[in-house]
mmCIF file of C-alpha atoms in Angstrom:
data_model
loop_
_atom_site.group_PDB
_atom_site.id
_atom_site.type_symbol
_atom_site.label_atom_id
_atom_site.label_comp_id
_atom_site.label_asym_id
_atom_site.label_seq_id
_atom_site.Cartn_x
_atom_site.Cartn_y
_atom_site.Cartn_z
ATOM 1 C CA UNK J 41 0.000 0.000 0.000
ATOM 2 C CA UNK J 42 1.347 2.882 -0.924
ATOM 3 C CA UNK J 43 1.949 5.854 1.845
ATOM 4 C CA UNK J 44 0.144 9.368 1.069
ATOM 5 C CA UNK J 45 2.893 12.265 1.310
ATOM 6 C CA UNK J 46 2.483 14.570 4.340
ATOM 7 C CA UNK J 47 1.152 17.694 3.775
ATOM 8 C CA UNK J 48 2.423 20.694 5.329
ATOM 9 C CA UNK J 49 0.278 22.672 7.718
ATOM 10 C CA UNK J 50 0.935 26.229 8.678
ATOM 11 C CA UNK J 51 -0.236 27.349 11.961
ATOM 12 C CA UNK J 52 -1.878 30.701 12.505
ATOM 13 C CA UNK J 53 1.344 31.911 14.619
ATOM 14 C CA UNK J 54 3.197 31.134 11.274
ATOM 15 C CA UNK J 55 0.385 32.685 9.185
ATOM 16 C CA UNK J 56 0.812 36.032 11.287
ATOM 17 C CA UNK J 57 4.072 35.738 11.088
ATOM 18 C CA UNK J 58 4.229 35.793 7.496
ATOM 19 C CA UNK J 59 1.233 38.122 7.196
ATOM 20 C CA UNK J 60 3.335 40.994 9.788
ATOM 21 C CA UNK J 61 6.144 41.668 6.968
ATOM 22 C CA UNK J 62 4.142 41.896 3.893
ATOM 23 C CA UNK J 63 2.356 44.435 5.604
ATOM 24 C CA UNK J 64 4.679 46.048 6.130
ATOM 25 C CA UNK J 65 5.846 46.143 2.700
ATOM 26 C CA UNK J 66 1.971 47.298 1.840
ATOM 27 C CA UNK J 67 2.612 50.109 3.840
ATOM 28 C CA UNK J 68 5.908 51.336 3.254
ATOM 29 C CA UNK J 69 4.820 50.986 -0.440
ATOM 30 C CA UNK J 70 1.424 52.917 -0.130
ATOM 31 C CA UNK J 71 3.823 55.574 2.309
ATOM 32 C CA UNK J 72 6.636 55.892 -1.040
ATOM 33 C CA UNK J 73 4.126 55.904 -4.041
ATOM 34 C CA UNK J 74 1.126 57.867 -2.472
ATOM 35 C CA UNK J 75 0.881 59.420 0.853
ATOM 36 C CA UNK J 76 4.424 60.835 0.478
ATOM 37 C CA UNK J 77 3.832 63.160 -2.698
ATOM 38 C CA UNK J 78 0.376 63.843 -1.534
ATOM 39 C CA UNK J 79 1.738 65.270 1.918
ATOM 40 C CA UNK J 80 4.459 67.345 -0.169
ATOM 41 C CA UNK J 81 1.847 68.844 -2.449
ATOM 42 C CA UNK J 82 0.014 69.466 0.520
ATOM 43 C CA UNK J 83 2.636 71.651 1.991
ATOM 44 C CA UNK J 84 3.787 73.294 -1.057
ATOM 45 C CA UNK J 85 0.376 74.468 -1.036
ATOM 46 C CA UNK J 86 -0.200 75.600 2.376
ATOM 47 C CA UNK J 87 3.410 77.777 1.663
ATOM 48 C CA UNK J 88 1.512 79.096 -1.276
ATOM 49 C CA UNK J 89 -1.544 79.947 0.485
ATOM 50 C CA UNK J 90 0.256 81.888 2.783
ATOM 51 C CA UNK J 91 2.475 83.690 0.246
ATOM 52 C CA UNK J 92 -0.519 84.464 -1.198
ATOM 53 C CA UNK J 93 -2.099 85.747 2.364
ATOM 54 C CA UNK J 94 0.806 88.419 3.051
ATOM 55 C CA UNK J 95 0.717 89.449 -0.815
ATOM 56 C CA UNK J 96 0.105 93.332 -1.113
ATOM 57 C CA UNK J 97 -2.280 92.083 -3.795
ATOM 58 C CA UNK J 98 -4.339 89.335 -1.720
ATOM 59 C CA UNK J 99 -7.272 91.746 -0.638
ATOM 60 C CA UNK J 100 -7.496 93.792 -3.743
ATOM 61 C CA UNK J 101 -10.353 93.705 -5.697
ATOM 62 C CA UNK J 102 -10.935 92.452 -9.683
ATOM 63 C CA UNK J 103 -10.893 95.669 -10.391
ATOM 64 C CA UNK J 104 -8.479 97.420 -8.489
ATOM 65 C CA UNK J 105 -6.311 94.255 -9.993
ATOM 66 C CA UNK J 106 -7.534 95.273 -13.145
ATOM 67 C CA UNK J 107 -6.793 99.026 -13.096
ATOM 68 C CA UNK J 108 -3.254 98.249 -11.633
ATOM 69 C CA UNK J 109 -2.690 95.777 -14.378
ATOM 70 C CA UNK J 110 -3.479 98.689 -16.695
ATOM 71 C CA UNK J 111 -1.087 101.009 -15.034
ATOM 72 C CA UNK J 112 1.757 98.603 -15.045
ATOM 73 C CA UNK J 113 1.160 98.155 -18.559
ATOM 74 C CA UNK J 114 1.413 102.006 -19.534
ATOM 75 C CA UNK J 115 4.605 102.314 -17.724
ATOM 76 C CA UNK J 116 6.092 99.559 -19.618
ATOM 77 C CA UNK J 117 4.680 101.508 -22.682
ATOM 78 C CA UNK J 118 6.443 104.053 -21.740
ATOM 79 C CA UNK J 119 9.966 102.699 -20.997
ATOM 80 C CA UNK J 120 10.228 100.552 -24.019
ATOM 81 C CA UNK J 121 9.522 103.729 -25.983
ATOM 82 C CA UNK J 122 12.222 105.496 -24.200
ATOM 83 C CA UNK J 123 14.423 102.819 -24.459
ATOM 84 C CA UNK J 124 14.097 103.519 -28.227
ATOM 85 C CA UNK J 125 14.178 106.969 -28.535
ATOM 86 C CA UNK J 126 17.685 106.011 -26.310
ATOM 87 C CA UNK J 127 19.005 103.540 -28.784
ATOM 88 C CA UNK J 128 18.252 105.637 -32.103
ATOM 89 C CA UNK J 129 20.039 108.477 -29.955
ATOM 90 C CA UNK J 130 23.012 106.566 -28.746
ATOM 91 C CA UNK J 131 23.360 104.355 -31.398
ATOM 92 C CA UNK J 132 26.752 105.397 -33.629
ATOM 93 C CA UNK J 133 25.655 103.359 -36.688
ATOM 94 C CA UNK J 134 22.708 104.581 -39.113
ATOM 95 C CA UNK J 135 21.441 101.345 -39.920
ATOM 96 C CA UNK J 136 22.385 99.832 -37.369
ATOM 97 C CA UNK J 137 19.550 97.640 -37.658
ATOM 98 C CA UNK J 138 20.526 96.256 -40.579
ATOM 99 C CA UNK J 139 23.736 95.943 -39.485
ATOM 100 C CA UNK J 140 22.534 93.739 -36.138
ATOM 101 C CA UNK J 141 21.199 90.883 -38.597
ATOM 102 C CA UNK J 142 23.230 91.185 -41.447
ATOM 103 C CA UNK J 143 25.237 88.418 -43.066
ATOM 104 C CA UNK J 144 29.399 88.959 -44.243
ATOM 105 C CA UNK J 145 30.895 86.531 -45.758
ATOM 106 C CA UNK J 146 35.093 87.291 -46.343
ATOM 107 C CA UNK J 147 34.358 88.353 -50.057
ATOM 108 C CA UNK J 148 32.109 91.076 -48.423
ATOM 109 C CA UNK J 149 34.454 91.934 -46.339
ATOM 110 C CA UNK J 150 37.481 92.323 -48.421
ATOM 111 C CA UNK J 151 35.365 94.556 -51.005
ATOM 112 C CA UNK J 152 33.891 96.840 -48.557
ATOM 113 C CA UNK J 153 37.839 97.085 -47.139
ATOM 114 C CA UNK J 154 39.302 98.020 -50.690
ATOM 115 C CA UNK J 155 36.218 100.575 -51.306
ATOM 116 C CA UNK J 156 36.726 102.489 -48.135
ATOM 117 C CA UNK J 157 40.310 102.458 -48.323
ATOM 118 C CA UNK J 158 40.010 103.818 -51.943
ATOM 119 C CA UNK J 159 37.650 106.277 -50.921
ATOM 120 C CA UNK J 160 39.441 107.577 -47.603
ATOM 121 C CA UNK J 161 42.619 107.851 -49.350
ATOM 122 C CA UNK J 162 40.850 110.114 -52.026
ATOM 123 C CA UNK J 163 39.157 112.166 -49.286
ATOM 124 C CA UNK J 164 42.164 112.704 -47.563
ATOM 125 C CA UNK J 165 44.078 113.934 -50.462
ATOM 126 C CA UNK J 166 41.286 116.309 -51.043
ATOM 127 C CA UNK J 167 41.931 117.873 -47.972
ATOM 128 C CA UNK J 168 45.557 118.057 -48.076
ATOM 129 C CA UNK J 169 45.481 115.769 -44.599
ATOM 130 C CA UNK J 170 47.660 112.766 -44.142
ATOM 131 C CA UNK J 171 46.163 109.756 -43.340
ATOM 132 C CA UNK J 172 48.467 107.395 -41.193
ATOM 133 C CA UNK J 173 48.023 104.015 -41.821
ATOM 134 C CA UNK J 174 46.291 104.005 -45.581
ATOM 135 C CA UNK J 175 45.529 100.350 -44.879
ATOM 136 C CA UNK J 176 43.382 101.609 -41.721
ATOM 137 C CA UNK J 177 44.891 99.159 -39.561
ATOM 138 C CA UNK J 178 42.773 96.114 -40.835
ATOM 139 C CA UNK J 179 44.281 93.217 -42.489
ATOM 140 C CA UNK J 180 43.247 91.455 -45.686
ATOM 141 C CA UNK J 181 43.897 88.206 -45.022
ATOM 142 C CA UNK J 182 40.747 86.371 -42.404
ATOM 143 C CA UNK J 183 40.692 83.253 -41.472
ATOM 144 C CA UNK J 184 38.281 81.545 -38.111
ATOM 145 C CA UNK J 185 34.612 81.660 -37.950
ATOM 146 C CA UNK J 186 31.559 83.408 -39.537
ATOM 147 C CA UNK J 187 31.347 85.365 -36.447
ATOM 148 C CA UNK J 188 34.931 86.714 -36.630
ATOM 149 C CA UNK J 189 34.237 87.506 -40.197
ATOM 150 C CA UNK J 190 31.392 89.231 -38.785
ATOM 151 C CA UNK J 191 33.617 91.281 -36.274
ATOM 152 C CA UNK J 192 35.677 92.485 -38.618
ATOM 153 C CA UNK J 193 33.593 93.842 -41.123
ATOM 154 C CA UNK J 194 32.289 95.758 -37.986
ATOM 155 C CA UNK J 195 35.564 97.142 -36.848
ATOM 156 C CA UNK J 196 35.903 98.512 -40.470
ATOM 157 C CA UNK J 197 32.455 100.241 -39.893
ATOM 158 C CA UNK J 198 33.583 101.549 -36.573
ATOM 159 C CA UNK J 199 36.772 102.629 -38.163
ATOM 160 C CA UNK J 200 35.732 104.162 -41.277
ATOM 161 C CA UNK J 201 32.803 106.461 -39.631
ATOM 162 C CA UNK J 202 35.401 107.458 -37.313
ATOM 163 C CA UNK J 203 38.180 108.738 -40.018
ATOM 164 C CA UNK J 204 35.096 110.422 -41.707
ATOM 165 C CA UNK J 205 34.885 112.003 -38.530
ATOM 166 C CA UNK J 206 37.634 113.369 -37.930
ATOM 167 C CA UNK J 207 38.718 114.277 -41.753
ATOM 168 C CA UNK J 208 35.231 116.247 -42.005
ATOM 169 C CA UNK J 209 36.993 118.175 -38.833
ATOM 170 C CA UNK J 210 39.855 119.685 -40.526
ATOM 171 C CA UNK J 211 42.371 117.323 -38.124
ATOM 172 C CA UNK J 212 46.204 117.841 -39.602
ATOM 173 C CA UNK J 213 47.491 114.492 -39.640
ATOM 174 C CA UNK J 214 46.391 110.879 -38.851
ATOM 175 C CA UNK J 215 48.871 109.521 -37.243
ATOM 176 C CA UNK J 216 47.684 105.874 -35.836
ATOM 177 C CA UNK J 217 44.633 104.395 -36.066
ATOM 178 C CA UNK J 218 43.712 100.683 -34.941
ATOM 179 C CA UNK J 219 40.631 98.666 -34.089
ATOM 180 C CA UNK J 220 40.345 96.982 -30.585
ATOM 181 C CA UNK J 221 38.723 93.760 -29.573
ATOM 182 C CA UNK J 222 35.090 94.550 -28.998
ATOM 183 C CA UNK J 223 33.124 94.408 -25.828
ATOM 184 C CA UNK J 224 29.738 93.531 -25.197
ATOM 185 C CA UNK J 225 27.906 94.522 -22.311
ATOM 186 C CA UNK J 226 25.093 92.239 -20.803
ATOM 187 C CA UNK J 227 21.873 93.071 -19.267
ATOM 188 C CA UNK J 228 19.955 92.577 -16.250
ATOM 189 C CA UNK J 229 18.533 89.205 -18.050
ATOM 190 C CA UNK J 230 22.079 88.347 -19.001
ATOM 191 C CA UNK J 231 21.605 88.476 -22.558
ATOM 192 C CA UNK J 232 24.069 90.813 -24.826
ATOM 193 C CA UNK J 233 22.675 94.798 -24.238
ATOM 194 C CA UNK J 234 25.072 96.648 -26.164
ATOM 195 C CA UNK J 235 28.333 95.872 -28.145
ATOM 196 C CA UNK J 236 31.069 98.640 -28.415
ATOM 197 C CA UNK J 237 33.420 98.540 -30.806
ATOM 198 C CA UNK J 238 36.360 100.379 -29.921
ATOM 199 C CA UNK J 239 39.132 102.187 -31.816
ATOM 200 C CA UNK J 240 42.850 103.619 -30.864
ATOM 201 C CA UNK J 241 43.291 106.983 -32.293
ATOM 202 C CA UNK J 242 46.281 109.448 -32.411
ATOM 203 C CA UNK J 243 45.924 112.554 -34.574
ATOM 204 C CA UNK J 244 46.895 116.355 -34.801
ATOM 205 C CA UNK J 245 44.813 119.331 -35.002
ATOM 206 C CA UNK J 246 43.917 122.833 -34.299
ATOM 207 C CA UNK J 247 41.931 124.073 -30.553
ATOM 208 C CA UNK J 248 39.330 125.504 -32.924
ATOM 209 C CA UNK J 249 38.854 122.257 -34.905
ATOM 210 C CA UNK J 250 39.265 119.873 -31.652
ATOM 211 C CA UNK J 251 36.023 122.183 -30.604
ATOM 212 C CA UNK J 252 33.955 121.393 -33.598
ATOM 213 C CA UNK J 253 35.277 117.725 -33.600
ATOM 214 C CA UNK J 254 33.875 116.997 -30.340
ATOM 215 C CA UNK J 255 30.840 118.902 -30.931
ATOM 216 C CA UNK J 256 30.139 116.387 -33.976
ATOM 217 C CA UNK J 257 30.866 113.199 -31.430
ATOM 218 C CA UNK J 258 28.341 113.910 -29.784
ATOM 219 C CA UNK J 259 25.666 114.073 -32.508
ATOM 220 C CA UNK J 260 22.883 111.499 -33.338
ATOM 221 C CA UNK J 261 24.529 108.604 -35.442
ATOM 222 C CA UNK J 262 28.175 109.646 -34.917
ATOM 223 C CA UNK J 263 28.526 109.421 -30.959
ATOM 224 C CA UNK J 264 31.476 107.515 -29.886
ATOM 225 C CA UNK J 265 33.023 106.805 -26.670
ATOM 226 C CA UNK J 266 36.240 108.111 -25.123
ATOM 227 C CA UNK J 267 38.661 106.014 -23.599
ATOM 228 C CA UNK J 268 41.972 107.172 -22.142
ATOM 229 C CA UNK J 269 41.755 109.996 -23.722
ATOM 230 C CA UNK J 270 45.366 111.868 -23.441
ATOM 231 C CA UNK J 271 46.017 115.568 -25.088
ATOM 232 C CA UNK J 272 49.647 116.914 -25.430
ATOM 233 C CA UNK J 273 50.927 119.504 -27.275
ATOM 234 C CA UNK J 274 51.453 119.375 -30.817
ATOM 235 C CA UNK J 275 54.373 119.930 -33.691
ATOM 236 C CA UNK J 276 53.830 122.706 -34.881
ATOM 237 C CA UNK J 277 51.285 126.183 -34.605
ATOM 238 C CA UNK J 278 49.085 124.775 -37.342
ATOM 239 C CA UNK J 279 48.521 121.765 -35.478
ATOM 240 C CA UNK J 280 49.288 122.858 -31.511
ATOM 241 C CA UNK J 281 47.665 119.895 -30.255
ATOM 242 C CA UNK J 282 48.341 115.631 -30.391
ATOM 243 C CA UNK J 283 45.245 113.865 -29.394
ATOM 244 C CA UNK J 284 45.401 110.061 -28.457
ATOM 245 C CA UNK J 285 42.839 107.831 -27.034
ATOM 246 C CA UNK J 286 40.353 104.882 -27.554
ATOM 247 C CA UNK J 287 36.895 105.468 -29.001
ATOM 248 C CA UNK J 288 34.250 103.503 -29.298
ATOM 249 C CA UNK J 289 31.080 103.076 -32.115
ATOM 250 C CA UNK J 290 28.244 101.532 -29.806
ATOM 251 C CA UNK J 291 25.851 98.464 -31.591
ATOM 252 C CA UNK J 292 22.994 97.955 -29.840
ATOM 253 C CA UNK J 293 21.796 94.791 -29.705
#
């Protein structure tokens, strides 16, 4: 006869036992997955709430709200208009707009060079002036990135207002004249404000015509900067005065 196999009983001691630490997995499952995020979100709100309770704004009316709203609104009206009537005064380019999305590739660039080379030297033997380097301090050759391209057709723009400048002035001589590394300032949000493009300069020229030079600097679409401005005194009575400095054509952005 052949003998049954014994079965295995479990007694309730064992039962609770092994009931006790799935429990306690339950729990500490339901605590992870649910009750925790629900109690954060809970007191994320309640900090909310009372944020919202000491708010200037929390026992205002619609439309109080509303008329404030309105107000705020205006102002901001009002500033970005000034900031543009700032910018189209402080700006030193013309089209500086078109300038602030244009495209150069190094073909541009080497044109534009050669035409305002050909043209300053002309001007300046007009006017009897010298003009000290004819190559304007910019190189031909380019080599890097779009963006450097991009740089120096701007330095070229920066340094051919400011020769116009300052041969429309009567100066005697241009001695030196070099483009600097520009600099862009950021705003409050971080992001690029203005970029100024600065220049070394060294030139002679008259007190009378140093008058009407600065005048003209200050000007809509022909301000520029002064940096380290130094004045000594000159060669000779036509010219009783060397002026040397950094100045700078300002690009909005």
């Amino acid at each position: 006869m052949k003998m049954k196999p014994p079965r295995l009983r479990v007694s309730e001691r064992q039962q609770v036992l092994l009931i006790i630490p799935v429990a306690i997995i339950v729990m500490v499952t339901i605590w992870i997955w649910v009750l925790s995020p629900q109690f954060a979100r809970r007191r994320e709100i309640e900090a909310l709430r009372a944020q919202l309770a000491s708010s200037a704004y929390a026992h205002v009316s619609l439309e109080n709200l509303a008329r404030i709203e309105a107000h705020e609104q205006a102002l901001g009206s009002r500033l970005d208009d000034e900031w543009s009537r700032t910018v189209a005064r402080l700006a030193t380019f013309e089209n500086q707009k078109d300038l602030r999305v244009s495209e150069f590739g190094r073909i541009d660039y080497k044109m534009e060079l050669y035409k305002a080379r050909m043209r300053l030297s002309r001007r300046s033997e007009e006017l009897g002036i010298a003009l000290i380097p004819q190559d304007l301090g910019l190189q031909d050759v380019l080599g890097g990135t779009d963006a450097e391209v991009r740089i120096r057709m701007l330095q070229l723009r920066a340094v051919e207002k400011l020769v116009d400048l300052t041969l429309s002035r009567r100066i005697q001589k241009l001695h030196a004249i070099h483009p600097l590394a520009p600099v862009t300032h950021m705003g409050p949000d971080r992001k690029p404000l203005v970029s100024e493009y600065p220049v070394r300069a060294e030139f002679d020229v008259g007190f009378d015509d140093l008058y009407l030079l600065f005048q003209a600097i200050f000007e809509q679409h022909q301000i520029f900067v002064f940096r380290n401005l130094r004045i000594e005194a000159g060669p000779t009575q036509q010219a009783p005065l060397r002026i040397s400095g950094v100045m700078s054509a300002l690009l909005f952005e």
